Short mmCIF file of C-alpha atoms in Angstrom, two decimals:
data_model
loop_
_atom_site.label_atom_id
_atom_site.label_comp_id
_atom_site.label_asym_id
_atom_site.label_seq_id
_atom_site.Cartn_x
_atom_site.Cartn_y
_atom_site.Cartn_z
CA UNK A 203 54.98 19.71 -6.22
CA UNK A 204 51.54 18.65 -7.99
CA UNK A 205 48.42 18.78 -5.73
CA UNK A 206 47.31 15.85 -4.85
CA UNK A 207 43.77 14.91 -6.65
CA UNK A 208 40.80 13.29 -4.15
CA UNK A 209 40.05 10.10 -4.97
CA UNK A 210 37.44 8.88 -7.28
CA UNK A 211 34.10 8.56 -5.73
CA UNK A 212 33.42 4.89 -5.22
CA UNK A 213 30.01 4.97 -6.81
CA UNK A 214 27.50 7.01 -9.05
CA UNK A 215 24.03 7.04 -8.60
CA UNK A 216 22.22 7.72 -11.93
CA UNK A 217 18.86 6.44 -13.38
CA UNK A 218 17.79 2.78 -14.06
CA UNK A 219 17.94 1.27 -17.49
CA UNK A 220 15.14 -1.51 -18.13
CA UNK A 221 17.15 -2.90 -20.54
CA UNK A 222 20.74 -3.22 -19.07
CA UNK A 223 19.76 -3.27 -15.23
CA UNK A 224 17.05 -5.29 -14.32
CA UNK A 225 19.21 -8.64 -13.63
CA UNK A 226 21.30 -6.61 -11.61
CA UNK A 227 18.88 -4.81 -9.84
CA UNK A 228 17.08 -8.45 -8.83
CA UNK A 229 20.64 -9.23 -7.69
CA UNK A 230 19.96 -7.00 -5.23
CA UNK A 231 16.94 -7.50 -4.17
CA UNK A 232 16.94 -10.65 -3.44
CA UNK A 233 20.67 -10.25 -1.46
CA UNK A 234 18.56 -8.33 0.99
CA UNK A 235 15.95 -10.16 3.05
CA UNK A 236 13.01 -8.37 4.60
CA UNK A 237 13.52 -9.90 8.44
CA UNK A 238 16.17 -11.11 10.17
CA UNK A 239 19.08 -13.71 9.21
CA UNK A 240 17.90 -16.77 9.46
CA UNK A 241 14.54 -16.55 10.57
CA UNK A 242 11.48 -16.29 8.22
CA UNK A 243 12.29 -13.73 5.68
CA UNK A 244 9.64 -12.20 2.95
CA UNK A 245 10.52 -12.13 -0.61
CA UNK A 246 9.16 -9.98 -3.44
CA UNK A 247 8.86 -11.59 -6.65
CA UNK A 248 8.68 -8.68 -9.37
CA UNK A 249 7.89 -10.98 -12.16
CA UNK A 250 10.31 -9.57 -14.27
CA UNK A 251 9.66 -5.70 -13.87
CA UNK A 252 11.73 -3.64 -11.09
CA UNK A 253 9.32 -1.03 -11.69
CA UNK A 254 6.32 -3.16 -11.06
CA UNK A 255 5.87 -1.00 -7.74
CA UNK A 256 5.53 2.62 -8.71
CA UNK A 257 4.70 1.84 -12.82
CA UNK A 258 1.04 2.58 -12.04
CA UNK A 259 1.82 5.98 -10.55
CA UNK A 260 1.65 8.99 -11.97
CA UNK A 261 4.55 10.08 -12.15
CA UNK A 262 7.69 7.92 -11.21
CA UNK A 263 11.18 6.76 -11.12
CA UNK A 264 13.77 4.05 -10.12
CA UNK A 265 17.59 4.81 -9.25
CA UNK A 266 20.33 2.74 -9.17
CA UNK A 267 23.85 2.77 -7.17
CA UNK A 268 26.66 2.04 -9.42
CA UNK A 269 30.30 1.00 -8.46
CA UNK A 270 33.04 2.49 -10.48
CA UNK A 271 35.82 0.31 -9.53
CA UNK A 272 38.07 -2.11 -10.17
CA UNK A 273 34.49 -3.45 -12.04
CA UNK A 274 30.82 -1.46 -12.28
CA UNK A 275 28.36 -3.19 -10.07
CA UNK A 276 25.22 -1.97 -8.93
CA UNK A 277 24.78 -2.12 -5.50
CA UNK A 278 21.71 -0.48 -4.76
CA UNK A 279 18.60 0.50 -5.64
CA UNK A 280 15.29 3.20 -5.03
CA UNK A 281 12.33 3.63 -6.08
CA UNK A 282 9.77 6.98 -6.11
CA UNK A 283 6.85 8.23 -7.28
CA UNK A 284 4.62 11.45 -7.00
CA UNK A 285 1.19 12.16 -6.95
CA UNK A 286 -1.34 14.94 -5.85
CA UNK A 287 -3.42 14.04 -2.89
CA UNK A 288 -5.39 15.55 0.41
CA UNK A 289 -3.30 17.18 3.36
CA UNK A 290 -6.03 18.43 5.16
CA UNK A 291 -9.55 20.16 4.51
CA UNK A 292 -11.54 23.76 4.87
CA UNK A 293 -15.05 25.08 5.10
CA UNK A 294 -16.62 24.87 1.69
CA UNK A 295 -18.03 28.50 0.85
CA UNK A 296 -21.01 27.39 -0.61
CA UNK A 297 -22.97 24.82 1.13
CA UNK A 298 -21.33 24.79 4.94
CA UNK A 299 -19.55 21.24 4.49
CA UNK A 300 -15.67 20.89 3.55
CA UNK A 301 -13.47 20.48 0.73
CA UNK A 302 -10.14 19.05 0.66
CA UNK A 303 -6.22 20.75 0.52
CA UNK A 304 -4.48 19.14 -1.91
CA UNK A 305 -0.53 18.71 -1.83
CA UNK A 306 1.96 17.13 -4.56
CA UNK A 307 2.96 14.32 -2.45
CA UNK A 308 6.20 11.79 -2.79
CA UNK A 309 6.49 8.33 -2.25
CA UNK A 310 9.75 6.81 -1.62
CA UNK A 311 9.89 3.08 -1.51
CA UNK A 312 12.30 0.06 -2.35
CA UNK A 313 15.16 1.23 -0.99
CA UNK A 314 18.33 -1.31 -1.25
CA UNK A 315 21.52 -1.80 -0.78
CA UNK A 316 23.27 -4.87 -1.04
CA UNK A 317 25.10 -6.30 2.26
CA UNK A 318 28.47 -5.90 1.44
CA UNK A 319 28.26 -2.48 0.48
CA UNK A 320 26.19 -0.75 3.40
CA UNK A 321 27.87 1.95 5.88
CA UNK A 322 29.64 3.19 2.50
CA UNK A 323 27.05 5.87 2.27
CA UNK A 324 24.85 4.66 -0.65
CA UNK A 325 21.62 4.41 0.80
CA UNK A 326 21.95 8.18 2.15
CA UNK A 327 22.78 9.44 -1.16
CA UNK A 328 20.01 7.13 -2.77
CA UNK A 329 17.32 9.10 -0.96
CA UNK A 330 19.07 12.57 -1.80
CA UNK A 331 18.99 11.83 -5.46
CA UNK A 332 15.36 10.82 -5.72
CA UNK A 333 14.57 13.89 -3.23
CA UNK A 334 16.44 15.87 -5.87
CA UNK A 335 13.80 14.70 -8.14
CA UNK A 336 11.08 14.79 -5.96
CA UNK A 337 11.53 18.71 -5.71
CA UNK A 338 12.05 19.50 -9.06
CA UNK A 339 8.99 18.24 -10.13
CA UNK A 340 6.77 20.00 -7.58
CA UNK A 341 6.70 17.88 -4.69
CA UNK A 342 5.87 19.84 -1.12
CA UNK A 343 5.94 16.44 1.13
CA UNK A 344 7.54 13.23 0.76
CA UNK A 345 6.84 10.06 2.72
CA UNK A 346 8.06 6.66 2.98
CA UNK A 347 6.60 3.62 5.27
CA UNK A 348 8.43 0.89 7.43
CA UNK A 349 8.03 -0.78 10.31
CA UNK A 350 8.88 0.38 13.58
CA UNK A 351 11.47 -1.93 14.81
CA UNK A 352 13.31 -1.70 11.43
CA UNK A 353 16.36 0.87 13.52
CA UNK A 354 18.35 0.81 10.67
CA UNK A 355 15.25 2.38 8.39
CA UNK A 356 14.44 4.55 11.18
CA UNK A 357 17.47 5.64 11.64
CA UNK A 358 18.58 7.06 8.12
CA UNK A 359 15.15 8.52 7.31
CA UNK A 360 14.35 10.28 10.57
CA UNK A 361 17.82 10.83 12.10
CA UNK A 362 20.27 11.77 8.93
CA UNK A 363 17.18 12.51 5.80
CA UNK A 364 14.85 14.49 8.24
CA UNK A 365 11.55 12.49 8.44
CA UNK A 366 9.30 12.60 10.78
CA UNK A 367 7.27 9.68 12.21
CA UNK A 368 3.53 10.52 11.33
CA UNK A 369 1.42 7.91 11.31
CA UNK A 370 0.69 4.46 12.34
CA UNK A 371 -1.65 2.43 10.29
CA UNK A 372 -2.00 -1.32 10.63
CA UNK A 373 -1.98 -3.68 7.91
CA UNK A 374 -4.66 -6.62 8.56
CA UNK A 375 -3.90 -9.91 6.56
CA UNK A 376 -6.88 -12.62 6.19
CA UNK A 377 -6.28 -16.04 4.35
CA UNK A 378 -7.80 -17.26 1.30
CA UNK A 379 -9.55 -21.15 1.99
CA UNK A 380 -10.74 -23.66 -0.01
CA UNK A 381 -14.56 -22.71 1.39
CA UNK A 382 -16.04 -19.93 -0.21
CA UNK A 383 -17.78 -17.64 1.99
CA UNK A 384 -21.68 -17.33 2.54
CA UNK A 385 -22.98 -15.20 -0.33
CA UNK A 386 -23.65 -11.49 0.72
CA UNK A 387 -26.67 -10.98 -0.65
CA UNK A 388 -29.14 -11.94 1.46
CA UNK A 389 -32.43 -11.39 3.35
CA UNK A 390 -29.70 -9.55 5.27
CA UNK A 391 -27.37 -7.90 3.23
CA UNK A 392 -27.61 -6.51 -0.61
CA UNK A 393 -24.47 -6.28 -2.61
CA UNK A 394 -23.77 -3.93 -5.30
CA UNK A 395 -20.94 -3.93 -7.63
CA UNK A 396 -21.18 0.20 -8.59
CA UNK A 397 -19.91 1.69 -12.48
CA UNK A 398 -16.72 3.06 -12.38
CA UNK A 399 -17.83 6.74 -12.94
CA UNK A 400 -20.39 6.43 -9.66
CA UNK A 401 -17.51 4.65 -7.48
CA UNK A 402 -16.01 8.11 -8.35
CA UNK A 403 -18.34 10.67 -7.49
CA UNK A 404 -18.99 8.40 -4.28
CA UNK A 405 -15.71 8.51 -3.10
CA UNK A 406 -15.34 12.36 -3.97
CA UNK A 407 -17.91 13.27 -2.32
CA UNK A 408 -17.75 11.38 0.84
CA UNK A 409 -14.08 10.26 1.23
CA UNK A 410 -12.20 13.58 -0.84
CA UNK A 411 -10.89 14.91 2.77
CA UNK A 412 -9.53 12.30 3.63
CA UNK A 413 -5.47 12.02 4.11
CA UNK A 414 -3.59 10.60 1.40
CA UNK A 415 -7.01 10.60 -0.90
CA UNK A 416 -5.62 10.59 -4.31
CA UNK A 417 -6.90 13.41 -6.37
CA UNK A 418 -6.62 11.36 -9.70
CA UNK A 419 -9.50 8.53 -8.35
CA UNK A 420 -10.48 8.11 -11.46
CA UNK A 421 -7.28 6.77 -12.83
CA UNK A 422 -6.70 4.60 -9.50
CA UNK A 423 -10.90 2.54 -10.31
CA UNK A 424 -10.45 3.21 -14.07
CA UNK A 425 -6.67 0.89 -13.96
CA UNK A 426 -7.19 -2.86 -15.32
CA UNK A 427 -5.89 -3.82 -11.66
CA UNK A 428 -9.05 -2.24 -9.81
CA UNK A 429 -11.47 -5.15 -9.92
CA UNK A 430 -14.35 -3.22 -8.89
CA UNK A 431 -16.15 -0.76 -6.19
CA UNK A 432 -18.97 -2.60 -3.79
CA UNK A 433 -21.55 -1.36 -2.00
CA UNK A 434 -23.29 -3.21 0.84
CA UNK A 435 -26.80 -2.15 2.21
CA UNK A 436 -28.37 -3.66 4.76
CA UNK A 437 -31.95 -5.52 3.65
CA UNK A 438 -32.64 -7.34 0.82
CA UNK A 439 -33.55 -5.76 -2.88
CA UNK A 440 -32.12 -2.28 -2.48
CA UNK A 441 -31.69 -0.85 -6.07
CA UNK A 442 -28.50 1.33 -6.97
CA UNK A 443 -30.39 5.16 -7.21
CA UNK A 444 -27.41 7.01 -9.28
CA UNK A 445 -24.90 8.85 -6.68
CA UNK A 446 -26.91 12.47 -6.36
CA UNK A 447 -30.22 10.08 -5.13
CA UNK A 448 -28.18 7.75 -2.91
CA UNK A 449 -26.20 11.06 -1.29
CA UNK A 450 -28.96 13.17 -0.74
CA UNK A 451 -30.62 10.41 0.90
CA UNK A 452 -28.52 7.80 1.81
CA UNK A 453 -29.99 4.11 3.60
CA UNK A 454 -29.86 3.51 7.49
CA UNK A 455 -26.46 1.62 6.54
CA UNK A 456 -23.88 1.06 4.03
CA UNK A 457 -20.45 0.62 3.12
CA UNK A 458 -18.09 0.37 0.50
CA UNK A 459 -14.69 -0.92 -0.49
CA UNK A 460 -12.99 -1.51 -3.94
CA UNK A 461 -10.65 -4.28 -4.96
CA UNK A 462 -6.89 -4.06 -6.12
CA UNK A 463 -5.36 -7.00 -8.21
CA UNK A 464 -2.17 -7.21 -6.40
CA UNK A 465 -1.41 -10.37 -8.14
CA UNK A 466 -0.48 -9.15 -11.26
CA UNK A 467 1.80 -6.54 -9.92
CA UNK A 468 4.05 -8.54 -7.58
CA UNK A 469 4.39 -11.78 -5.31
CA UNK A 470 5.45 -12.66 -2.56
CA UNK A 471 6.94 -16.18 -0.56
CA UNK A 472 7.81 -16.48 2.91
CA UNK A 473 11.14 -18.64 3.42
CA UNK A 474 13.15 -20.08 6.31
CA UNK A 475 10.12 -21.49 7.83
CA UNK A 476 10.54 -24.92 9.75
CA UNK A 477 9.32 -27.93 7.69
CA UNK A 478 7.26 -28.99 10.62
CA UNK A 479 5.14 -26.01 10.41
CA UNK A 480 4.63 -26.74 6.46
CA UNK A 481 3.47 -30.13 6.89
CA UNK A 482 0.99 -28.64 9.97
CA UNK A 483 -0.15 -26.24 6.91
CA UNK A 484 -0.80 -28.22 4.27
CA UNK A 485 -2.70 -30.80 6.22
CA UNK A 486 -4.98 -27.91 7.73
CA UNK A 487 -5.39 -27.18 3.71
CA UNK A 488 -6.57 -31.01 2.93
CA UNK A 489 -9.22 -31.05 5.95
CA UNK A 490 -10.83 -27.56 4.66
CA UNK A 491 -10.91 -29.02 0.92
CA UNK A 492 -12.40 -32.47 2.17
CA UNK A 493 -14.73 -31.42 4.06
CA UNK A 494 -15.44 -27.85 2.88
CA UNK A 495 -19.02 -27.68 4.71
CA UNK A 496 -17.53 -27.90 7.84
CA UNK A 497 -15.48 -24.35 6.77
CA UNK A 498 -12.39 -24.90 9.21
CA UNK A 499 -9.65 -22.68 8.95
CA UNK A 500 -6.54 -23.04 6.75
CA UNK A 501 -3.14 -21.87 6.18
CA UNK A 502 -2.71 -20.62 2.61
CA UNK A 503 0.61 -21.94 0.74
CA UNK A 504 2.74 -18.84 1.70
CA UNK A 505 5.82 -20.95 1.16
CA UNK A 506 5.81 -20.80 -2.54
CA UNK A 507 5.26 -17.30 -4.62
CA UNK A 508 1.63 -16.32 -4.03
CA UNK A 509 -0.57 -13.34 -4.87
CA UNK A 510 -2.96 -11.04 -2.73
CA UNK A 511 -6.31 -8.80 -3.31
CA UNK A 512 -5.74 -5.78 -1.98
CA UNK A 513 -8.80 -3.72 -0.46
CA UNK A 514 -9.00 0.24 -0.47
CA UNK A 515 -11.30 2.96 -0.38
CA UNK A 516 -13.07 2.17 2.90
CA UNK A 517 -16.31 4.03 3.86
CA UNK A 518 -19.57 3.75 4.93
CA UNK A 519 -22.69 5.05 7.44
CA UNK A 520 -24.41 3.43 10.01
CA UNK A 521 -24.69 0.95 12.99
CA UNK A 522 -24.19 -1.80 10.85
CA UNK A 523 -21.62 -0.43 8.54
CA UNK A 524 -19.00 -2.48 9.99
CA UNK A 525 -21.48 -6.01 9.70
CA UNK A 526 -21.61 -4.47 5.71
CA UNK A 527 -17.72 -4.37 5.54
CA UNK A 528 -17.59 -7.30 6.82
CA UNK A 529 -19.51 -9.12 4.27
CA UNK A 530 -18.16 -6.96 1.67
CA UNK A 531 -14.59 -8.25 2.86
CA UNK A 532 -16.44 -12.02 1.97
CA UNK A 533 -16.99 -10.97 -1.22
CA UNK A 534 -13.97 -10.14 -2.05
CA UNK A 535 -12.31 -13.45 -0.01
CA UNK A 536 -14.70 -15.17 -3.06
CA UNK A 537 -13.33 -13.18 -5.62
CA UNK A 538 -9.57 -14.03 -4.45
CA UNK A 539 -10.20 -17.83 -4.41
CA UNK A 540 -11.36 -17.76 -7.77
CA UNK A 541 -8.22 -15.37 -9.02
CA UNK A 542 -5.59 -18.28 -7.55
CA UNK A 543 -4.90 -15.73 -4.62
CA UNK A 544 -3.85 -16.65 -1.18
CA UNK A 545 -4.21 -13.68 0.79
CA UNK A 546 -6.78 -10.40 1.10
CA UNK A 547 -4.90 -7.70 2.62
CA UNK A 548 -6.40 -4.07 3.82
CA UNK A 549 -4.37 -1.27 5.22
CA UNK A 550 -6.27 1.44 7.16
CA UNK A 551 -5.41 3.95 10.22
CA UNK A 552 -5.24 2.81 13.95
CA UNK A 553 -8.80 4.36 14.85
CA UNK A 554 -10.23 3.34 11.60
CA UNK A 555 -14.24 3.60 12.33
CA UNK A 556 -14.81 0.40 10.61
CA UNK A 557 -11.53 -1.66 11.45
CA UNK A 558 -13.82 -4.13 13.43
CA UNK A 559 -15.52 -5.16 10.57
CA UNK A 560 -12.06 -6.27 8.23
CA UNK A 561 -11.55 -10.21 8.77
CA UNK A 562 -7.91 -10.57 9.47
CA UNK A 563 -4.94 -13.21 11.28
CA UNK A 564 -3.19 -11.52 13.78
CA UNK A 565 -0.41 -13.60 13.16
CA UNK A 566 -0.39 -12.59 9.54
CA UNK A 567 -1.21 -8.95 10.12
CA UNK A 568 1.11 -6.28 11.32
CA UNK A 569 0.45 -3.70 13.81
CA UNK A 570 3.46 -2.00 13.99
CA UNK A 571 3.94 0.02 10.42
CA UNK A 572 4.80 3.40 10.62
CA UNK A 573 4.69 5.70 7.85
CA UNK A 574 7.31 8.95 8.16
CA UNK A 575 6.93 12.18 6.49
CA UNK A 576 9.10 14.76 5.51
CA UNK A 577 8.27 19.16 3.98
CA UNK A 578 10.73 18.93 1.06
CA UNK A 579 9.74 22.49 0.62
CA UNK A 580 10.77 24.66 3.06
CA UNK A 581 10.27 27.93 1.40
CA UNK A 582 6.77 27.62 0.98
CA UNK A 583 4.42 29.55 3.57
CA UNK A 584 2.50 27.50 5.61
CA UNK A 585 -0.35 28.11 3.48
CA UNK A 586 -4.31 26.98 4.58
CA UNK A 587 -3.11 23.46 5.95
CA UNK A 588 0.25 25.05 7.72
CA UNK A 589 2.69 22.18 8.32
CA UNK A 590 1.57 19.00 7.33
CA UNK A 591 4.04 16.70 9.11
CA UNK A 592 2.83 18.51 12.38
CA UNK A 593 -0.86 18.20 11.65
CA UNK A 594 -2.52 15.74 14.33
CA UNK A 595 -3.82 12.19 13.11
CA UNK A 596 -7.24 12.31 11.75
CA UNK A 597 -9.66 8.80 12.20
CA UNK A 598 -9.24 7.57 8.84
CA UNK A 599 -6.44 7.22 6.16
CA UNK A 600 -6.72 6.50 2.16
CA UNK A 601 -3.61 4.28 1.10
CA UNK A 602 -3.47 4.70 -2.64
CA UNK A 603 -3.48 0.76 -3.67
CA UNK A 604 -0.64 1.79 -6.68
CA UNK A 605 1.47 2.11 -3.78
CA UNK A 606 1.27 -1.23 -1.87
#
């Protein structure tokens, strides 16, 4: 008597094709709602490119789940990317300070599956395809981030994929009004807007140990998307030196953030919110545009697709560094209102020195993201920064703004 074959698998996961996929692939997307049924959900709008996400990476790729029967549909989808950037730091030999460890780092993001074809297995072997790929081009660590009541995320990346919860930044969300913000320079402040090549050596030199630091910086403040690197010094007049003068002796107080143009990368729309609570909205909107010298505070149009600023690269010196954030953070509220955005957005660790000085909502904001890592390679040696998913939290974090 014949053996009896195993059944056919029920789906293939192989690599996305642009051309073929991309309807599909929004399918999905958009079958899957970031928040619970029937509540207020948050959509992604990719503006026509699934890969809008991790195309400004170095390195990257998007997967698709297939089904092979009784028709092909794709099911689900997964996005990754790798990069090199900072696990930890060591004593410089030369002049006593320290220099960074770097590590080829993965990203895993945009993980799908549509509802009708979850607990089948897909999502697991999603992640173990794009691992695959993760390892065989060099990656040591891979990372994804969610939030932590998401139990069914939490679930398949730390129980069955082997993650481990590492840290827990908080995102803090500030709305865009119709008033513009009181100019930063001042008596008070002076506002610089710094060349590309200084932002570089700047943030090399003082943020380079930094986890998650992106060794390629250039490429991040060179990309058409990075609107620019500010400096803020307290006083009034303060001239840019060049980066060796301003290092080697650097004013009472400063800080610095750059800009990310998230707007032409992806948007967003919040749906299922009550009517009632649209109308409240939009009349808060009218008042602030009437009578913009009395600068009340509006709710942006979330309720349609809308863009964001992103700010990254965080750092500065001083008592009143986080007074210079702040009105760096104006600055770039300014520059969002004139680019048709609704939102400035910031992500930085939970101890962040200069998280007092980041305008934000708390109602827009979230407080409870949690990134997980995983060591994808297990026969390394623990090498100068030994196990980097065991290392302890350090005050600051760098989120790489190609990642958002």
């Amino acid at each position: 008597m014949a053996e009896e074959q195993p059944p056919p698998p029920a789906f293939i996961v192989r690599v996305f094709d642009p051309e073929k996929d991309s309807h599909a692939a929004d399918a999905v997307e958009h079958a899957c709602e970031v928040g619970p049924s029937g509540k207020t959900s948050l959509f992604t709008h990719n503006l026509g490119d699934p890969l809008c996400r991790v195309r400004n990476s170095p390195s990257f790729l998007m997967l698709v789940a297939e089904t092979l029967y009784p028709t092909k549909l794709i099911i689900g989808v997964i996005r990754g990317c790798i990069k090199t950037a900072t696990c930890g730091k060591k004593p410089h030999r030369v002049d006593g300070g320290t220099c960074p460890i770097y590590t080829k780092l993965a990203y895993v993001l945009g993980l799908r599956v549509a509802p009708a074809h979850r607990r089948m297995g897909v999502a697991l072997e999603l992640v173990a395809r794009m691992e695959e790929w993760f390892r065989a081009n060099g990656a040591e660590y891979s990372y994804m981030a969610t939030e932590k009541d998401n139990e069914a995320s939490l679930r398949l990346f730390t129980s069955r994929c082997g993650y481990r919860e590492f840290r827990t930044p908080t995102i803090l969300v500030n709305p865009v009004h119709s008033h513009r913000r009181l100019p930063a320079s001042s008596r008070h402040v002076t506002l610089l807007r710094l060349p590309v090549r200084d932002a570089e050596l700047l943030y090399r030199r003082r943020l380079s140990t930094v986890e998650f630091f992106p060794r390629d910086i250039d490429a991040v403040l060179k990309n058409p998307l990075s609107l620019g690197t500010f400096l803020a010094v307290g006083g009034s007049g303060y001239v840019w030196p060049g980066p060796d003068k301003f290092l080697s002796d650097p004013p009472e107080s400063w800080a610095v953030v750059s800009v990310w143009d998230s707007d032409r990368v992806f948007r967003l729309e919040l749906r299922g919110v009550a009517t009632w609570k649209k109308r409240f909205a939009k009349m808060t909107r009218l008042a602030d545009r009437i009578f913009p010298f009395l600068k009340l505070p509006s709710v942006p149009d979330l309720f349609h697709p809308f863009g964001f600023y992103f700010l990254y690269g965080f750092g500065g010196e001083g008592e009143r560094a986080p007074d210079l954030v702040r009105a760096l953070c104006g600055h770039a509220h300014n520059m969002a209102g004139d680019g048709g955005c609704r939102l400035v957005a910031a992500e930085v660790a939970a101890s962040e020195p200069l998280r007092s000085g980041i305008p934000h909502w708390k109602r827009l904001s979230c407080a409870e993201d949690l990134w997980c890592l995983k060591r994808l390679a297990e026969e390394y040696s623990d090498g100068e920064v030994g196990d980097w998913t065991k290392a302890p939290p350090g005050p600051s974090i760098f989120v790489d703004p190609r990642e958002v």
